[in-house]
PDB file of C-alpha atoms and ligand atoms in Angstrom:
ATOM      1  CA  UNK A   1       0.000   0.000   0.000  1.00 97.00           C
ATOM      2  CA  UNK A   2       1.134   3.301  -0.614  1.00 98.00           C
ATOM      3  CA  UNK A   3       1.664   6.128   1.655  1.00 98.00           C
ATOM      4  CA  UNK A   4       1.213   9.572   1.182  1.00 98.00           C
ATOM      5  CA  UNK A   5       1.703  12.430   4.043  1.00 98.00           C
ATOM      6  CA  UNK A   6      -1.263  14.759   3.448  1.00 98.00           C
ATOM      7  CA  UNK A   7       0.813  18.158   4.474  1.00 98.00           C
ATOM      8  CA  UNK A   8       2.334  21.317   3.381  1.00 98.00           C
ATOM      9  CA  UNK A   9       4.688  21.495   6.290  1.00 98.00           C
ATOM     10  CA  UNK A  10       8.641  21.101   4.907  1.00 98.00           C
ATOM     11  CA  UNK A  11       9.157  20.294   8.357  1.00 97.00           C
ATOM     12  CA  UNK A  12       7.102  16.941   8.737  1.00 97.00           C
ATOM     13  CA  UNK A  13       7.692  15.987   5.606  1.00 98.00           C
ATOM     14  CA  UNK A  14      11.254  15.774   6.255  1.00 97.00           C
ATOM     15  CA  UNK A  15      10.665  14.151   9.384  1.00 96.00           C
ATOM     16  CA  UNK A  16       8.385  11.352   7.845  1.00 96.00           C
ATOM     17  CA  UNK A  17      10.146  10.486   4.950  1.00 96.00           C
ATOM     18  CA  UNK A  18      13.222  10.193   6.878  1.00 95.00           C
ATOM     19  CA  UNK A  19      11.169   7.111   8.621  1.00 96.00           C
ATOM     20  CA  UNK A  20      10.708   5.634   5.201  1.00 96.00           C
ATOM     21  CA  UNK A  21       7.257   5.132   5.596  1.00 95.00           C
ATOM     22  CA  UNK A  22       6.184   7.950   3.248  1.00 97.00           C
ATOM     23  CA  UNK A  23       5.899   7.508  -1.043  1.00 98.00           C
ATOM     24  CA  UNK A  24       4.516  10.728  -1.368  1.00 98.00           C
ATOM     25  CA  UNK A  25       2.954  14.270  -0.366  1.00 98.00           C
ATOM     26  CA  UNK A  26      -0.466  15.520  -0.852  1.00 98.00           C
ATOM     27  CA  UNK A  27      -1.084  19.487  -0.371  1.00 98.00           C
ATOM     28  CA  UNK A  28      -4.788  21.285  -1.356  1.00 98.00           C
ATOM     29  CA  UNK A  29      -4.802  24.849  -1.257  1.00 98.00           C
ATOM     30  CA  UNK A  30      -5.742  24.999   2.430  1.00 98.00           C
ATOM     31  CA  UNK A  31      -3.136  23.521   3.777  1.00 98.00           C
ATOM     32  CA  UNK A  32      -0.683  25.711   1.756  1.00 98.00           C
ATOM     33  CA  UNK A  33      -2.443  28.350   3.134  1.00 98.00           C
ATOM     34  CA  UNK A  34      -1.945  27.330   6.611  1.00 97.00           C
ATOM     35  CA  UNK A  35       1.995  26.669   6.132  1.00 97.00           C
ATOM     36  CA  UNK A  36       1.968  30.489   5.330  1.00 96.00           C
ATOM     37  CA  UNK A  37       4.219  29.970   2.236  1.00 94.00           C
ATOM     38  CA  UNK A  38       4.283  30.434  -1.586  1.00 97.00           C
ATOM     39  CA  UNK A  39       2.301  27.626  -3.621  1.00 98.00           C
ATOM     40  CA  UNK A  40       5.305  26.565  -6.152  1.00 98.00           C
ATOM     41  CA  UNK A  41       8.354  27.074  -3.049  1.00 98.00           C
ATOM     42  CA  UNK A  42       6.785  24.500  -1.127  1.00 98.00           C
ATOM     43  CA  UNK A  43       6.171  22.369  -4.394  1.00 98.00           C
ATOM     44  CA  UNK A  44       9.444  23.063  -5.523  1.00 98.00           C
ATOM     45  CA  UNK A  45      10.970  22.484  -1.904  1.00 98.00           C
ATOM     46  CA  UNK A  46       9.184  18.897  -1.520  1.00 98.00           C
ATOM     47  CA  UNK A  47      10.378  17.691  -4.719  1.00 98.00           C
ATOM     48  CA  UNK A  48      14.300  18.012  -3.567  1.00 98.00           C
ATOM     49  CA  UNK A  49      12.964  16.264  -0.082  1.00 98.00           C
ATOM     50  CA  UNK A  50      10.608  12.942  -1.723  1.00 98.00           C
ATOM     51  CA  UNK A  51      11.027  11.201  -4.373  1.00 98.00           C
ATOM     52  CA  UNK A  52       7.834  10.593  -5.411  1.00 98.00           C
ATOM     53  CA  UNK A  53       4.346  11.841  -6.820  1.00 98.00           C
ATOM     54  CA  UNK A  54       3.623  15.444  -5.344  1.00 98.00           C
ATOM     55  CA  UNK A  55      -0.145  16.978  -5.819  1.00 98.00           C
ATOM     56  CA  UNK A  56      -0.160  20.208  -5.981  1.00 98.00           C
ATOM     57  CA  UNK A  57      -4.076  21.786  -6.904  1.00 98.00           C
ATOM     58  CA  UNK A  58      -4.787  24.414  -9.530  1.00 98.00           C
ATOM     59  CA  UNK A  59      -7.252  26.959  -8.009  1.00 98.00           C
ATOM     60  CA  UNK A  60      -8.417  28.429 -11.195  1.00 98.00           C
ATOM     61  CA  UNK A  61     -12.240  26.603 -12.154  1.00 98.00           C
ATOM     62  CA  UNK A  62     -12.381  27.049 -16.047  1.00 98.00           C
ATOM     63  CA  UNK A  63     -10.353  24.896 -18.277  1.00 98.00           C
ATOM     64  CA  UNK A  64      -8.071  26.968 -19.648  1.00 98.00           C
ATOM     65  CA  UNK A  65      -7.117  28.468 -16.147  1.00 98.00           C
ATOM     66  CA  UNK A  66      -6.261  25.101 -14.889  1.00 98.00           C
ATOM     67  CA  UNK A  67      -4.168  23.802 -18.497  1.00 98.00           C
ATOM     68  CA  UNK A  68      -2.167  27.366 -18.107  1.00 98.00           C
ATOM     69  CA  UNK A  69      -1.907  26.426 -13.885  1.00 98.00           C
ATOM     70  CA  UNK A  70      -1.583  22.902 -14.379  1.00 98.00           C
ATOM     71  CA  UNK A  71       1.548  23.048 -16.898  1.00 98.00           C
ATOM     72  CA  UNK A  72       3.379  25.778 -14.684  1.00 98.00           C
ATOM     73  CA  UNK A  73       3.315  23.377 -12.032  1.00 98.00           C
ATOM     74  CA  UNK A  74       4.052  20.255 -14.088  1.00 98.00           C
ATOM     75  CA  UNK A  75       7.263  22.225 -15.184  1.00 98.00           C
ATOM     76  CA  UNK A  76       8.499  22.169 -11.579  1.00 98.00           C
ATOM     77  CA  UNK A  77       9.538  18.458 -11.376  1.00 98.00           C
ATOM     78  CA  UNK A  78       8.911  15.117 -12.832  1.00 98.00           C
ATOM     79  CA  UNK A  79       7.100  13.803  -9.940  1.00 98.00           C
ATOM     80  CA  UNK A  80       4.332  16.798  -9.627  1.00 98.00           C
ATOM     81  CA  UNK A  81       0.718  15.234 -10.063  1.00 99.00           C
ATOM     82  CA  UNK A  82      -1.555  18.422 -10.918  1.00 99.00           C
ATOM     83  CA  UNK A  83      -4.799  18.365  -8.682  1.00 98.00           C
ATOM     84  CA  UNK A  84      -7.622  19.030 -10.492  1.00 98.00           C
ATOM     85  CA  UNK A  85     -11.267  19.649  -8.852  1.00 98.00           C
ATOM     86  CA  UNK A  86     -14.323  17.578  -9.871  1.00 98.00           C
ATOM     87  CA  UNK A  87     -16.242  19.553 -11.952  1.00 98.00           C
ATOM     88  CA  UNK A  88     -17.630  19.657 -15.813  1.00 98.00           C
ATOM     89  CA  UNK A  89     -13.595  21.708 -16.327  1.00 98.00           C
ATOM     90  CA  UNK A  90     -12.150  19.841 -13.961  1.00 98.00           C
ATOM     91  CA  UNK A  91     -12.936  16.333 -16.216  1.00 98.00           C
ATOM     92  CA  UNK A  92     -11.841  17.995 -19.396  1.00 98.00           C
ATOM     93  CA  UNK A  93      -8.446  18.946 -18.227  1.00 98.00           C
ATOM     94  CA  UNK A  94      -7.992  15.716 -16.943  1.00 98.00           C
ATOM     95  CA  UNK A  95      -8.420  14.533 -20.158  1.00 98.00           C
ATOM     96  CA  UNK A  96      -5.922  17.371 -21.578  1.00 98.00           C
ATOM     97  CA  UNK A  97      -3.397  16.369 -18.986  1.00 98.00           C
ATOM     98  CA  UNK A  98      -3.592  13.068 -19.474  1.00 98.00           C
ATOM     99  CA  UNK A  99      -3.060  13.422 -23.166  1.00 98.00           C
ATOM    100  CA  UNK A 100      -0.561  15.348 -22.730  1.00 98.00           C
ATOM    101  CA  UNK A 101       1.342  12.909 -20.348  1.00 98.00           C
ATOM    102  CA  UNK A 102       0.724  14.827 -17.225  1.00 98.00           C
ATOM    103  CA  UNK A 103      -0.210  13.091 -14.586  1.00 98.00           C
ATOM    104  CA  UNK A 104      -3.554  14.293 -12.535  1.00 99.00           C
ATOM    105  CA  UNK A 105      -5.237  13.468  -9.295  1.00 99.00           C
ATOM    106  CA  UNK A 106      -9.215  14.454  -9.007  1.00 99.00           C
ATOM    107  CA  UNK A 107      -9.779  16.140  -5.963  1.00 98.00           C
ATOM    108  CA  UNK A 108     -13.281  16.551  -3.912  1.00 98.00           C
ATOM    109  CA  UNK A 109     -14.856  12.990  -4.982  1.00 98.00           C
ATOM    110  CA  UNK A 110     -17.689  11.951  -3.019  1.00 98.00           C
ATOM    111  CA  UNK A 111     -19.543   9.754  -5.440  1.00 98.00           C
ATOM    112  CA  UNK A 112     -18.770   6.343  -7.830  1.00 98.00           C
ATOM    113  CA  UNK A 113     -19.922   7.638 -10.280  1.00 98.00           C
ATOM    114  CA  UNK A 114     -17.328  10.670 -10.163  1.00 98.00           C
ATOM    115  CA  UNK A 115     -14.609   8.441  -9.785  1.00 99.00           C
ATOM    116  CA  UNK A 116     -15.780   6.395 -12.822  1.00 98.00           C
ATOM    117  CA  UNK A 117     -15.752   9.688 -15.192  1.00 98.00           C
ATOM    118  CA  UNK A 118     -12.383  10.951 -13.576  1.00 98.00           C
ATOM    119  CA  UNK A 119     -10.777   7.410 -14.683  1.00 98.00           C
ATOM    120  CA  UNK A 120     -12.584   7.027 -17.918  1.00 98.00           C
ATOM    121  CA  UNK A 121     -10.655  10.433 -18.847  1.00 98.00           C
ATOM    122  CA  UNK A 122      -7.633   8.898 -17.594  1.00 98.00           C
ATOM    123  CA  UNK A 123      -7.093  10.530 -14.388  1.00 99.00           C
ATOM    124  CA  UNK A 124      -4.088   9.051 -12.751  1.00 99.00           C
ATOM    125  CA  UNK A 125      -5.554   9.084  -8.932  1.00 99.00           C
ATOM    126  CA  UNK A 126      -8.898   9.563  -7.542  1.00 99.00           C
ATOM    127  CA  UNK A 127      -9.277  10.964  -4.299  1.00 99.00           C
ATOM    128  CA  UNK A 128     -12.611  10.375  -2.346  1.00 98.00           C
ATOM    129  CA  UNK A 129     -12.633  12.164   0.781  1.00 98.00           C
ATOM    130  CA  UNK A 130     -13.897   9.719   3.472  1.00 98.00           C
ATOM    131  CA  UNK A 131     -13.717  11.970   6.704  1.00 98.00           C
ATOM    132  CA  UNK A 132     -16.030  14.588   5.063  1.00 98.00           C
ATOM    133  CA  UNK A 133     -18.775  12.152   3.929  1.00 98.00           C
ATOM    134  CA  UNK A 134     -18.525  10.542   7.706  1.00 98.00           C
ATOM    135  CA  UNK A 135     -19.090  14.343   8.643  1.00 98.00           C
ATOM    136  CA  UNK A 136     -22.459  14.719   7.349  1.00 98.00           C
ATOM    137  CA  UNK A 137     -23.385  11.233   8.229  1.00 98.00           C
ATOM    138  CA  UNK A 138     -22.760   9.354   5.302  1.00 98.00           C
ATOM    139  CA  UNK A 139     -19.990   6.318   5.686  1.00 97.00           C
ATOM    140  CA  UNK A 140     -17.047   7.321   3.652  1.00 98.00           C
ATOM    141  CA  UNK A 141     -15.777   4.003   3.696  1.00 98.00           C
ATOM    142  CA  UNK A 142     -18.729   2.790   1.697  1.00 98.00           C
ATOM    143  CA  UNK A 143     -17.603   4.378  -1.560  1.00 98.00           C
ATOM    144  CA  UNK A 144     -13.627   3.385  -1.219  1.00 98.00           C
ATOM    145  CA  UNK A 145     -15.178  -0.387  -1.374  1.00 98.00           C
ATOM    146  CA  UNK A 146     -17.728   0.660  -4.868  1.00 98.00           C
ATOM    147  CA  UNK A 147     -14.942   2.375  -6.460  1.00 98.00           C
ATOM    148  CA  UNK A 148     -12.675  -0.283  -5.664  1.00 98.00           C
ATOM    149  CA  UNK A 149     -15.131  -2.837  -6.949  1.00 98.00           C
ATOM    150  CA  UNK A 150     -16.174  -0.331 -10.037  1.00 98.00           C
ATOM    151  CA  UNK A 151     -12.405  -0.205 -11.226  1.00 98.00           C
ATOM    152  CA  UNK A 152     -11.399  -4.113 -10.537  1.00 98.00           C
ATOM    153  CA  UNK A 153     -14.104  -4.507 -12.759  1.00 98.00           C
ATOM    154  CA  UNK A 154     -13.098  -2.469 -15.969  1.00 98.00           C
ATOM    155  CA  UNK A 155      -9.107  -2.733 -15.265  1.00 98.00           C
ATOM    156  CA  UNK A 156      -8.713   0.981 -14.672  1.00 98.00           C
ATOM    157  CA  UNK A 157      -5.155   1.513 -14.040  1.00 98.00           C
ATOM    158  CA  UNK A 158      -6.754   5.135 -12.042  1.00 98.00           C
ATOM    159  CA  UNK A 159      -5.612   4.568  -8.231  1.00 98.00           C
ATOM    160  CA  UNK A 160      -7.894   4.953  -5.301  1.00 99.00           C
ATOM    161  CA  UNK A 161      -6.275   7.665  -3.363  1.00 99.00           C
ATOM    162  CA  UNK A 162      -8.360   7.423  -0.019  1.00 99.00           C
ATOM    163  CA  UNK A 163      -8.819  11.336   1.484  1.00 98.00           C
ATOM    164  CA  UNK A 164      -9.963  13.283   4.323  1.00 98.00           C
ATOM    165  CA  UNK A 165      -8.460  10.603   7.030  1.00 98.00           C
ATOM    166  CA  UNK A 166      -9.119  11.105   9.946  1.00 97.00           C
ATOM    167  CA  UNK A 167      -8.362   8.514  12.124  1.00 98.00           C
ATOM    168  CA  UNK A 168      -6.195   5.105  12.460  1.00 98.00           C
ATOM    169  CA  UNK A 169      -9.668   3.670  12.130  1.00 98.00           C
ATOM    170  CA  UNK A 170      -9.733   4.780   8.669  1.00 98.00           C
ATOM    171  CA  UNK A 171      -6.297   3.573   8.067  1.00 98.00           C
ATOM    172  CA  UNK A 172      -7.081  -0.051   8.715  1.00 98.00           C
ATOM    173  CA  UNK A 173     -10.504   0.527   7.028  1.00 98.00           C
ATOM    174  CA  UNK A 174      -9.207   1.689   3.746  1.00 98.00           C
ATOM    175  CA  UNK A 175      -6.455  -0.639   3.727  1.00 98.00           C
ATOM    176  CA  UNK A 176      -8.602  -3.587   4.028  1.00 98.00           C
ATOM    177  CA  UNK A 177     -10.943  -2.155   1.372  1.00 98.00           C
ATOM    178  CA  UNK A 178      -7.923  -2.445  -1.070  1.00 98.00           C
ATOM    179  CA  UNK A 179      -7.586   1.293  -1.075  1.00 98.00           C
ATOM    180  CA  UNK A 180      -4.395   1.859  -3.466  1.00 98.00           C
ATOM    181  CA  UNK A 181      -3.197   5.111  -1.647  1.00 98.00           C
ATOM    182  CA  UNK A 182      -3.806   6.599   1.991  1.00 98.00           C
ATOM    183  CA  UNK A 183      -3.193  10.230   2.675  1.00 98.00           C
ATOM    184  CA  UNK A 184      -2.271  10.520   5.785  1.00 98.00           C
ATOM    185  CA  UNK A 185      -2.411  13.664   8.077  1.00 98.00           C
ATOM    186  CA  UNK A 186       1.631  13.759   9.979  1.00 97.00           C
ATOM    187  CA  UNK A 187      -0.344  13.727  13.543  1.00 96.00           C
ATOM    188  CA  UNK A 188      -1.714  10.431  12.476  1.00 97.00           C
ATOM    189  CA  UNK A 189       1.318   8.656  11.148  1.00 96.00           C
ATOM    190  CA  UNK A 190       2.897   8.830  14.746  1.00 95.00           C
ATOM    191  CA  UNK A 191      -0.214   7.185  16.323  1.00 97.00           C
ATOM    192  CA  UNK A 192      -0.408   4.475  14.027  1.00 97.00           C
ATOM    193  CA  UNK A 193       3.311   3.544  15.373  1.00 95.00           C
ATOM    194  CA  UNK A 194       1.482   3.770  18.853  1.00 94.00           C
ATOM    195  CA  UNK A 195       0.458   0.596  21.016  1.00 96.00           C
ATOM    196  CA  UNK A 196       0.957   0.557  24.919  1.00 96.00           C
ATOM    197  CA  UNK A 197       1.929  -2.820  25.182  1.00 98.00           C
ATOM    198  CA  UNK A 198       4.351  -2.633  22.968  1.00 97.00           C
ATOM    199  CA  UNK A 199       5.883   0.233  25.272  1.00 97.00           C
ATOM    200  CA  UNK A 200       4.874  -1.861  28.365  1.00 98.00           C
ATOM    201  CA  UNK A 201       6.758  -5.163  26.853  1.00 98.00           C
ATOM    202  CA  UNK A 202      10.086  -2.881  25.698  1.00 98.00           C
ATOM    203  CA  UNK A 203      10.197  -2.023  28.911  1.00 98.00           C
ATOM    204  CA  UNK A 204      10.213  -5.226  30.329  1.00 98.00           C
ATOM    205  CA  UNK A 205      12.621  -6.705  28.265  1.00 98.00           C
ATOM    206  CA  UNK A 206      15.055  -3.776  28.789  1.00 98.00           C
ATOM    207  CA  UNK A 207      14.469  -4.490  32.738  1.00 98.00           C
ATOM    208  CA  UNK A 208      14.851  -7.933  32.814  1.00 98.00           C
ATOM    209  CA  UNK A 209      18.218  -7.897  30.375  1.00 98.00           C
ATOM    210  CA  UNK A 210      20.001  -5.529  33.422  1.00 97.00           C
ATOM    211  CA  UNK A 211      19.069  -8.240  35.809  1.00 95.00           C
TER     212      UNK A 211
HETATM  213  C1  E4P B 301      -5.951  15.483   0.329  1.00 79.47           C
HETATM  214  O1  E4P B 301      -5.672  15.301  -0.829  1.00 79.47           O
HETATM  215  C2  E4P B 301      -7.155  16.185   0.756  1.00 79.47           C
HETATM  216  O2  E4P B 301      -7.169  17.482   0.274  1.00 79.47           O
HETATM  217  C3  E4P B 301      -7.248  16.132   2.260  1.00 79.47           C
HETATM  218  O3  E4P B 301      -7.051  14.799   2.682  1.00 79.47           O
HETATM  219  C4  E4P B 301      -8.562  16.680   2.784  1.00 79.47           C
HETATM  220  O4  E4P B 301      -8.649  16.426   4.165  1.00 79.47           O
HETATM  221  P1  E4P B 301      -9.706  17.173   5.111  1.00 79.47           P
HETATM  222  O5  E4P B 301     -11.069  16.761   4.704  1.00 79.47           O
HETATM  223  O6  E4P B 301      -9.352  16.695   6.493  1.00 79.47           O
HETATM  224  O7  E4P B 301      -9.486  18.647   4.907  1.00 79.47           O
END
């Protein structure tokens, strides 16, 4: 399964990857908002730190705006994935990048049927955000497994890129959905490591090898 730190923060990122746990970085224009830095720095700064696929999400909302974003930020490295929102635009410059061997993620997915149009245009992740469906009482969860089962059955080579996570709950969950990708908040990578008998039992050993 593959890991992605969901982050803007150089400073994490560093940290993480370091641990060897991480393939890749997701940002969305909130979070480079709350780092308080420059869209492409921070793109161009994660791209010397990982080596791997780097989303990085075009804010303009008409096609043209996000092909003229969407290339800028392509130019900065190999490994940036251009985020592109689900909408009518969104799906046609998925379909540009991807002809254009430029490799996309759709962002804001909260149906199957999105995720089947954003891989039938080629769309090289799909990312269904499962803590903000659980917000308004849906089970986020639920539409990992259809998409999963939607794209096993038509070979789409799209990757499930499982969102919003918000807990190690939804860590195990997605993972034994078959989700391709999590994105993973950096708070929530150190508590997966977490398990207090595994801190009691270290402990125990260390105490009984002095004796
Ligand atoms: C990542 O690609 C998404 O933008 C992010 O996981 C959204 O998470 P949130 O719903 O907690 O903001």
């Amino acid at each position: 399964m593959i890991f992605f730190i969901d982050t803007a923060e150089i400073d994490d990122v560093k940290e993480f990857y370091d641990w060897g746990i991480v393939d890749g970085v997701t940002t969305n224009p909130s979070l480079i908002a709350k780092s308080g830095g420059n869209q492409k720095e921070i793109i161009t700064k994660l791209a010397e730190i990982v080596d791997g696929p780097i989303s990085a999400e075009v804010l303009a909302t008409d096609f043209d705006g996000m092909i003229k974003e969407g290339s800028e930020l392509a130019k900065i490295h190999q490994n940036v994935v251009i985020k592109v929102p689900m909408t009518i635009d969104g799906l046609k410059a998925t379909y540009w990048f991807h002809k254009n061997h430029i490799r996309t993620n759709v962002t804001l997915v909260f149906s199957a049927n999105q995720a089947l149009l954003a891989a039938k245009n080629g769309a090289s992740y799909v990312s269904p955000f499962i803590g903000r469906l659980d917000d308004i009482g849906h089970t986020g969860l639920e539409l990992i497994r259809e998409i999963k089962t939607i794209f096993d059955n038509y070979n789409f080579e799209t990757k499930i890129l499982a969102a919003s996570i918000r807990s190690t709950q939804h860590v195990k969950d997605v993972a034994l959905a078959g989700s391709d990708v999590a994105t993973i908040p950096p708070k929530l990578l150190k508590q997966l490591i977490k398990h207090p008998l595994t801190d009691i039992g270290l402990e125990k050993f260390l105490a009984d090898a002095k004796k």
